[in-house]
mmCIF file of C-alpha atoms in Angstrom:
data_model
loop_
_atom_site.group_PDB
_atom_site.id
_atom_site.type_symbol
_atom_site.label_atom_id
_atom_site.label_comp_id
_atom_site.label_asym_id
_atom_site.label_seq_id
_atom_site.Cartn_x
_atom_site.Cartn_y
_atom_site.Cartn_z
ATOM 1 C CA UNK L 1 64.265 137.426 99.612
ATOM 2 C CA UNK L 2 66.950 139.316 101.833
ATOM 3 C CA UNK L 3 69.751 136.728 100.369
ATOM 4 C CA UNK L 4 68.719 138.052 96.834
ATOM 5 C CA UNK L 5 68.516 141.641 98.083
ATOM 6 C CA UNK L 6 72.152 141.122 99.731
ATOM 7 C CA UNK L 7 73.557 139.592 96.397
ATOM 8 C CA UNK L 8 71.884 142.293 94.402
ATOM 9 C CA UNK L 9 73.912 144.994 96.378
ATOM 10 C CA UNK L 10 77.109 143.025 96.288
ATOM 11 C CA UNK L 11 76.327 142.398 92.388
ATOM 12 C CA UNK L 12 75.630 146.016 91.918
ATOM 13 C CA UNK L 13 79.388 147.481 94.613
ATOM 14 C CA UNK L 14 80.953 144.822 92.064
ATOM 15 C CA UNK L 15 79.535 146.780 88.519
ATOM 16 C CA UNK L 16 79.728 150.202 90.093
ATOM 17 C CA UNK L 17 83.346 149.587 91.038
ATOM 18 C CA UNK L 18 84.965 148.292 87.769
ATOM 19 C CA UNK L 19 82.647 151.099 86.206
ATOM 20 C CA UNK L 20 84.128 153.325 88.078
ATOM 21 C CA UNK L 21 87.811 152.134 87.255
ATOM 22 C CA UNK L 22 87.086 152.470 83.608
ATOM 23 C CA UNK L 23 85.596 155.470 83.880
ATOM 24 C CA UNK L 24 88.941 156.626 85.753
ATOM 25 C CA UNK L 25 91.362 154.651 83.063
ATOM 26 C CA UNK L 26 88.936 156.715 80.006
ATOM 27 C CA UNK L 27 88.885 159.950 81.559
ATOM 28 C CA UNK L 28 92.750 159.964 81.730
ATOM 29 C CA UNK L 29 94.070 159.095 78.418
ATOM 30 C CA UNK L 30 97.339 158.838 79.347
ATOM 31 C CA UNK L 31 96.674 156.250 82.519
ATOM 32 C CA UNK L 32 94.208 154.268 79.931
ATOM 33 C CA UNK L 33 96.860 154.335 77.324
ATOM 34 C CA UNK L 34 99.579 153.048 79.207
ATOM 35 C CA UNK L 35 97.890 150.354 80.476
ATOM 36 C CA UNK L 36 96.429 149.245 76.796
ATOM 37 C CA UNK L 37 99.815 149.248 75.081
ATOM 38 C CA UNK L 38 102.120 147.846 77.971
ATOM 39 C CA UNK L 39 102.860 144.994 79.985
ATOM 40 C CA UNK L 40 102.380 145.111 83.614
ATOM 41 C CA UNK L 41 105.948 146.632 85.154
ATOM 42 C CA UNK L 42 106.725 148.215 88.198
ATOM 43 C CA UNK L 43 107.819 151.109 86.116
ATOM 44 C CA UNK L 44 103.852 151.383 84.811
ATOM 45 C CA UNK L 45 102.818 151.666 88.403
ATOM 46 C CA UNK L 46 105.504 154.423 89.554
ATOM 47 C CA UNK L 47 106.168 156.529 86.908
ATOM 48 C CA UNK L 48 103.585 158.622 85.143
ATOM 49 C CA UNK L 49 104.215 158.264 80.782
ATOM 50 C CA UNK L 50 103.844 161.991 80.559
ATOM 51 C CA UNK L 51 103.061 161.814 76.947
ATOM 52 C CA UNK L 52 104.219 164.887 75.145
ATOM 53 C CA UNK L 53 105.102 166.107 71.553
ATOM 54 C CA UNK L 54 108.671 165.689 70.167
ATOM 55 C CA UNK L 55 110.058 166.407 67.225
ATOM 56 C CA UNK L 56 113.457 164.201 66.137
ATOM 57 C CA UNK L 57 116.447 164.959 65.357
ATOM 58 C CA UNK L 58 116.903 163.458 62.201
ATOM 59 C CA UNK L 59 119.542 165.987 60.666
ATOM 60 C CA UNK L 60 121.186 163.864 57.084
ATOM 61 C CA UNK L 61 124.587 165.942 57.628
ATOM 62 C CA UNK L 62 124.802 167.319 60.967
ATOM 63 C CA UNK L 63 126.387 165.221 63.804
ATOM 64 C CA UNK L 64 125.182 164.823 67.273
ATOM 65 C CA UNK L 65 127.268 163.652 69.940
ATOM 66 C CA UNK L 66 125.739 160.257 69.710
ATOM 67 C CA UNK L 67 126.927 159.847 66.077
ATOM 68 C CA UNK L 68 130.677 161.248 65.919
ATOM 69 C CA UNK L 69 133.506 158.548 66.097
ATOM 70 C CA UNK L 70 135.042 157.000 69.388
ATOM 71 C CA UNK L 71 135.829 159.086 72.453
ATOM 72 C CA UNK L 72 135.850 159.498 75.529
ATOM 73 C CA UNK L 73 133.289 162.428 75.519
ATOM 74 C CA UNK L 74 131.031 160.249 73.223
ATOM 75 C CA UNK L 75 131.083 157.089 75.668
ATOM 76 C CA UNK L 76 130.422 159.502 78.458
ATOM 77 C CA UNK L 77 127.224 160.802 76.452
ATOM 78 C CA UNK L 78 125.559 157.533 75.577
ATOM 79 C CA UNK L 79 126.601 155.781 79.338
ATOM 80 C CA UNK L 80 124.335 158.677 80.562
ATOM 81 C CA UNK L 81 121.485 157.160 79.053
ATOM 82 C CA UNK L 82 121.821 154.639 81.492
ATOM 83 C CA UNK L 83 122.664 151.827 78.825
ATOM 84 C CA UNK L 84 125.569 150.328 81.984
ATOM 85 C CA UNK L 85 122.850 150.751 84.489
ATOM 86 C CA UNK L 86 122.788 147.302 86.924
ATOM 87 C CA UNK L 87 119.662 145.186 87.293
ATOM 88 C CA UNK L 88 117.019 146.258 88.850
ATOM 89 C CA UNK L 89 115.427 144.518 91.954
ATOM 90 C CA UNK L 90 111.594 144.374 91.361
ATOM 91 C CA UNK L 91 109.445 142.868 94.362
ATOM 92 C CA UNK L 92 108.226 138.990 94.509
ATOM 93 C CA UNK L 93 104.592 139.734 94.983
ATOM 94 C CA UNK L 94 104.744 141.068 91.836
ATOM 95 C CA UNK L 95 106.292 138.651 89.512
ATOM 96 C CA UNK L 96 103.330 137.016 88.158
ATOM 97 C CA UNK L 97 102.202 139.971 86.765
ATOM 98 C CA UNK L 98 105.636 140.673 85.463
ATOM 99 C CA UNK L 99 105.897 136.698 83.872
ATOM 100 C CA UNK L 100 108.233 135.544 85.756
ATOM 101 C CA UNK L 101 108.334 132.201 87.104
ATOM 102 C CA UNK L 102 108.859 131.492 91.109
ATOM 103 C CA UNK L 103 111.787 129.373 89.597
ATOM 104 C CA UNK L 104 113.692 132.465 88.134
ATOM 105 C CA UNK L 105 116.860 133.960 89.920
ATOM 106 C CA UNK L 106 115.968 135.186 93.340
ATOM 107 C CA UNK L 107 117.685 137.922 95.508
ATOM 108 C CA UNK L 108 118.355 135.915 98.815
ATOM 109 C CA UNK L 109 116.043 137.134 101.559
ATOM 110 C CA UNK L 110 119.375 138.668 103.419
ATOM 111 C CA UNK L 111 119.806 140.932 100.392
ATOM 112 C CA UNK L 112 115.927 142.012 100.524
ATOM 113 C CA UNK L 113 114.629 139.554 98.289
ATOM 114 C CA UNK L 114 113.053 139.822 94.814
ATOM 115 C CA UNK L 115 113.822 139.262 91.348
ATOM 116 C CA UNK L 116 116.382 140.795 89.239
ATOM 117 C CA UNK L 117 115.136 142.215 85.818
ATOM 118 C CA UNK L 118 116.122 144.833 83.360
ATOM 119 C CA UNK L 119 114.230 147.620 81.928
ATOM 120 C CA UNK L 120 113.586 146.470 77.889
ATOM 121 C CA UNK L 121 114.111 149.972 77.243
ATOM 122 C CA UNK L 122 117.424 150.597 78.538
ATOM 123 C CA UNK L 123 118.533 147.416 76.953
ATOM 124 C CA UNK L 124 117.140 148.032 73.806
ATOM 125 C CA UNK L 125 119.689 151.265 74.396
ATOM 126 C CA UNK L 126 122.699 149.205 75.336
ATOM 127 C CA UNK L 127 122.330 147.138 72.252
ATOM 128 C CA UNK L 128 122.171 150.187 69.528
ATOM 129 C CA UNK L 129 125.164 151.326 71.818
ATOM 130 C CA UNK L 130 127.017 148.063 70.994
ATOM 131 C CA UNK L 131 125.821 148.391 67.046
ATOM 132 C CA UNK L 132 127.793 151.571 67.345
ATOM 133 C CA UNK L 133 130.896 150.474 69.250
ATOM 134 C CA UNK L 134 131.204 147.676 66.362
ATOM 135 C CA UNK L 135 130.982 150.050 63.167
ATOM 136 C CA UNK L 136 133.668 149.229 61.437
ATOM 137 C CA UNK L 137 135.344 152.709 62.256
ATOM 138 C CA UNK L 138 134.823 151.875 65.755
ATOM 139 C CA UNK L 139 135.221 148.433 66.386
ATOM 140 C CA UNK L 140 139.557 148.809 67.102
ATOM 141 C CA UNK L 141 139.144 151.236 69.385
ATOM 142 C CA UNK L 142 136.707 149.420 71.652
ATOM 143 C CA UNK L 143 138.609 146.319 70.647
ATOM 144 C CA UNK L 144 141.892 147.491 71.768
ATOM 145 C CA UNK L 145 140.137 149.173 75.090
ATOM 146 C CA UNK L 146 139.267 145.316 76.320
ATOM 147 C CA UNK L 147 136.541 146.845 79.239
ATOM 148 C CA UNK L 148 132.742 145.866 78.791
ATOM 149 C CA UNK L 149 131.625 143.354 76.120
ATOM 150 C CA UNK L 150 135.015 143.702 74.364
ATOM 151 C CA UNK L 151 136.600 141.703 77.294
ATOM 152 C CA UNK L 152 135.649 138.522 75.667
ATOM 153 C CA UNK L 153 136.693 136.734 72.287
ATOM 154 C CA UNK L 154 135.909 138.086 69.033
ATOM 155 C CA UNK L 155 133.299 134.874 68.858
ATOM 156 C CA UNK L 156 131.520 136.337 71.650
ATOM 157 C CA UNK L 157 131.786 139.535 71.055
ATOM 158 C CA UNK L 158 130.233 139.040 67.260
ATOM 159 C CA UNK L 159 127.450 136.848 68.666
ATOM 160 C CA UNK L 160 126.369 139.656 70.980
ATOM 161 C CA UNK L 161 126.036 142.248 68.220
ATOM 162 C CA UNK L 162 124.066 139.833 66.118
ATOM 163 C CA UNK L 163 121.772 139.169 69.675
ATOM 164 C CA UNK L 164 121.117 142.891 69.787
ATOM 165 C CA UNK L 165 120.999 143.459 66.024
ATOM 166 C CA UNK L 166 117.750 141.056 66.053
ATOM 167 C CA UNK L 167 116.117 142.037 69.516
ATOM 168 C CA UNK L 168 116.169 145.541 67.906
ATOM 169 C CA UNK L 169 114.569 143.987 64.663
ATOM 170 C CA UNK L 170 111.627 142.170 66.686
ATOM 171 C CA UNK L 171 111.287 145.298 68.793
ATOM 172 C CA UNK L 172 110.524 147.464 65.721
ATOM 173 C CA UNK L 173 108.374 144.828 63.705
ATOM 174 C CA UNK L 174 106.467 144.855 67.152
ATOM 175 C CA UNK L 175 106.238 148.307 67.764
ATOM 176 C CA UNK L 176 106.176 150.033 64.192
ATOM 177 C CA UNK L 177 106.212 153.613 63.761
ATOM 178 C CA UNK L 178 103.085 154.765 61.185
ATOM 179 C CA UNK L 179 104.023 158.265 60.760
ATOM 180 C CA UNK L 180 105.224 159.594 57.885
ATOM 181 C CA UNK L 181 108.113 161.574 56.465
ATOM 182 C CA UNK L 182 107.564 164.501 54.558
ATOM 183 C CA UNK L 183 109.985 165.682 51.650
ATOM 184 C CA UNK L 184 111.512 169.654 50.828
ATOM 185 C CA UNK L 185 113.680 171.019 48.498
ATOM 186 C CA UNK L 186 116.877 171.896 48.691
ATOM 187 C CA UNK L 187 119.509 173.341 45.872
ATOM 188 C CA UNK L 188 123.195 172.450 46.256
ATOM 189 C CA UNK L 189 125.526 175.602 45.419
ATOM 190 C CA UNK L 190 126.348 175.319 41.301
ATOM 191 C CA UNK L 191 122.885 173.277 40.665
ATOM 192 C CA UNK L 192 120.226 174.832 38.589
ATOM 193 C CA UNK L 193 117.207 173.095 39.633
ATOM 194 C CA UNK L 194 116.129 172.549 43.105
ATOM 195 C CA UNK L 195 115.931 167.954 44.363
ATOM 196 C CA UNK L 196 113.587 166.719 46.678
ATOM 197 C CA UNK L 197 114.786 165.156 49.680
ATOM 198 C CA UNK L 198 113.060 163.589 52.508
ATOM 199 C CA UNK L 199 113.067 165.522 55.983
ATOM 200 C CA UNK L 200 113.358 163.114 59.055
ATOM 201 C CA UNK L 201 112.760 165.922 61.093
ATOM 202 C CA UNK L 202 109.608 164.320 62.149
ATOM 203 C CA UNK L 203 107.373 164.671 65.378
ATOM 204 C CA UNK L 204 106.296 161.994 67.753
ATOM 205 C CA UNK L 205 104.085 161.352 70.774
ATOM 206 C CA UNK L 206 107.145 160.142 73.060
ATOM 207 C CA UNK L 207 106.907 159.190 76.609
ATOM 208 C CA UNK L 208 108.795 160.667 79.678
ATOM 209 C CA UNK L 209 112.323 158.983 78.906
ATOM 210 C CA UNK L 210 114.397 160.863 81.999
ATOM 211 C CA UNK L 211 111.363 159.618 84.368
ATOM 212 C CA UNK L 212 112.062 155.735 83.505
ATOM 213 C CA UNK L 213 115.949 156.291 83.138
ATOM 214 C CA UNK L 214 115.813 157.750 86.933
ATOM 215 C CA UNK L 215 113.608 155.365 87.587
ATOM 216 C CA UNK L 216 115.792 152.386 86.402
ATOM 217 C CA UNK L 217 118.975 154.055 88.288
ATOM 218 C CA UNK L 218 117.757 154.532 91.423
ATOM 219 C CA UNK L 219 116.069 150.546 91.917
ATOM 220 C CA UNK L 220 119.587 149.166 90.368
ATOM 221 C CA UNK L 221 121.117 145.950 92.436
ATOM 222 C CA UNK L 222 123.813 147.246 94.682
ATOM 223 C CA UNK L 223 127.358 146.652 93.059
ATOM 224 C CA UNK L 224 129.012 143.323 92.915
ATOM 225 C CA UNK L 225 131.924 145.022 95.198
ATOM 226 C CA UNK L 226 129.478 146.033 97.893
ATOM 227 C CA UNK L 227 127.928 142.793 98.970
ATOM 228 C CA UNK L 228 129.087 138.750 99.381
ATOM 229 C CA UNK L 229 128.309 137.577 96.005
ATOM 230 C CA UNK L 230 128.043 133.891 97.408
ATOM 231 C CA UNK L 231 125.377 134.452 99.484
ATOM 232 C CA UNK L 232 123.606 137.047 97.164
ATOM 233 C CA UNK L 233 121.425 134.975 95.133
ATOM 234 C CA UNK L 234 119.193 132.053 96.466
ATOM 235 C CA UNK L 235 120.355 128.697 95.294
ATOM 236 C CA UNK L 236 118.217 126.574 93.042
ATOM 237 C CA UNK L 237 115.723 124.388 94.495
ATOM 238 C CA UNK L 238 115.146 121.344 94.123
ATOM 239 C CA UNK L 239 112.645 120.703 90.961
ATOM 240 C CA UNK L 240 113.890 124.277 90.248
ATOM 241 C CA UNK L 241 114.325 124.554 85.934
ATOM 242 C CA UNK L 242 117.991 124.839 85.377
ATOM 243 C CA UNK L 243 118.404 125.561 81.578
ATOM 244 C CA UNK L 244 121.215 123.345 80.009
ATOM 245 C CA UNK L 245 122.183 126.086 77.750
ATOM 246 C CA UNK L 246 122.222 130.042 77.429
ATOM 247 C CA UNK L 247 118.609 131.049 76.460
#
């Protein structure tokens, strides 16, 4: 009778305290979302998504600095994004939950251990970055610049765009956005009837963007310069996977 009573308790601490967590997870939307739509990160557990209301820029016309032709001043705006941010160094308890394999690159212990990984996000960002650096009214500038992904062959350099083109295209068949654009009027000077024309001014339920971009800077692997780049890295193990060709 008391081993019944004892595993009735311990039954009922075990209910009460995922009840509790889901309680918890529903009475913060924002925690509950989170958790629902992602997969497990480091970046989940230390930075709040801070939900809010934005509405886009989505001016037809009207140039932004992240759409006027090569500069210096336009580099300098999209690198501040954090699309050249370094690695970041995430902690090996935590890989599992992460999907990484014990056989993936390792920090070596003298470094402080872990696995290197990159924030999707700030990829996703260096890749529309490269779209732009390769527009045709682009492309000989960064071309004739030879510093970042334009230090390698044409070959290379085309295969890249066409690696980011697609990630971009599976990351927005994955994550499509169901709002809808709205349509106004507008008259150009001489015309004598008004034509509709769709307003991408549209709002959206964005997460905290500056929070996971300070984030990602302030975990990034220390520069190559700084450490002994021969002794960084573990070296495979034996049995370790060693892929014969570029994934």
């Amino acid at each position: 009778m008391a081993g019944l009573v004892v595993r009735g308790i311990y039954s009922y601490s075990i209910w009460m305290a995922f009840g509790m967590s889901k309680i918890t997870l529903l009475a913060n939307p924002d925690e509950f979302c989170i958790h629902h739509i992602s997969r497990y990160s480091p970046v989940v557990r230390d930075v709040k998504p801070n939900w809010h209301t934005q509405q886009f820029n989505g001016s037809f016309l009207h140039q932004n600095i992240y759409r006027q032709p090569a500069s210096p001043e336009v580099d300098a705006a999209w690198a501040a994004l954090g699309v050249n941010y370094r690695s970041v160094v995430v902690p090996e308890n935590e890989a599992g939950q992460m999907g990484l394999r014990p056989d993936q690159v390792k920090v070596s212990q003298e470094y402080g251990g872990g696995f290197p990984a990159n924030v999707e996000g700030l990829h996703h960002l260096h890749c529309l970055d490269l779209l732009r650096k390769t527009l045709h009214w682009n492309y000989d500038y960064y071309l004739a610049k030879k510093q970042g992904p334009f230090v390698n062959s044409e070959y290379i350099v085309r295969v890249h765009t066409t690696h980011c083109l697609d990630i971009l295209r599976q990351t927005l068949m994955c994550n499509p956005d169901i709002g809808v654009f709205g349509q106004v009027w507008w008259q150009a000077g001489g015309e004598s009837e008004p034509t509709p024309f769709v307003d991408f001014n549209s709002k959206h339920r964005c997460r905290d963007f500056e929070a996971i971009r300070e984030w990602a800077e302030a975990h990034q692997l220390p520069p190559e310069a700084t450490v002994n780049m021969s002794r960084f890295y573990e070296k495979p193990k034996p049995g370790d996977f060693i892929s014969p060709e570029i994934p």
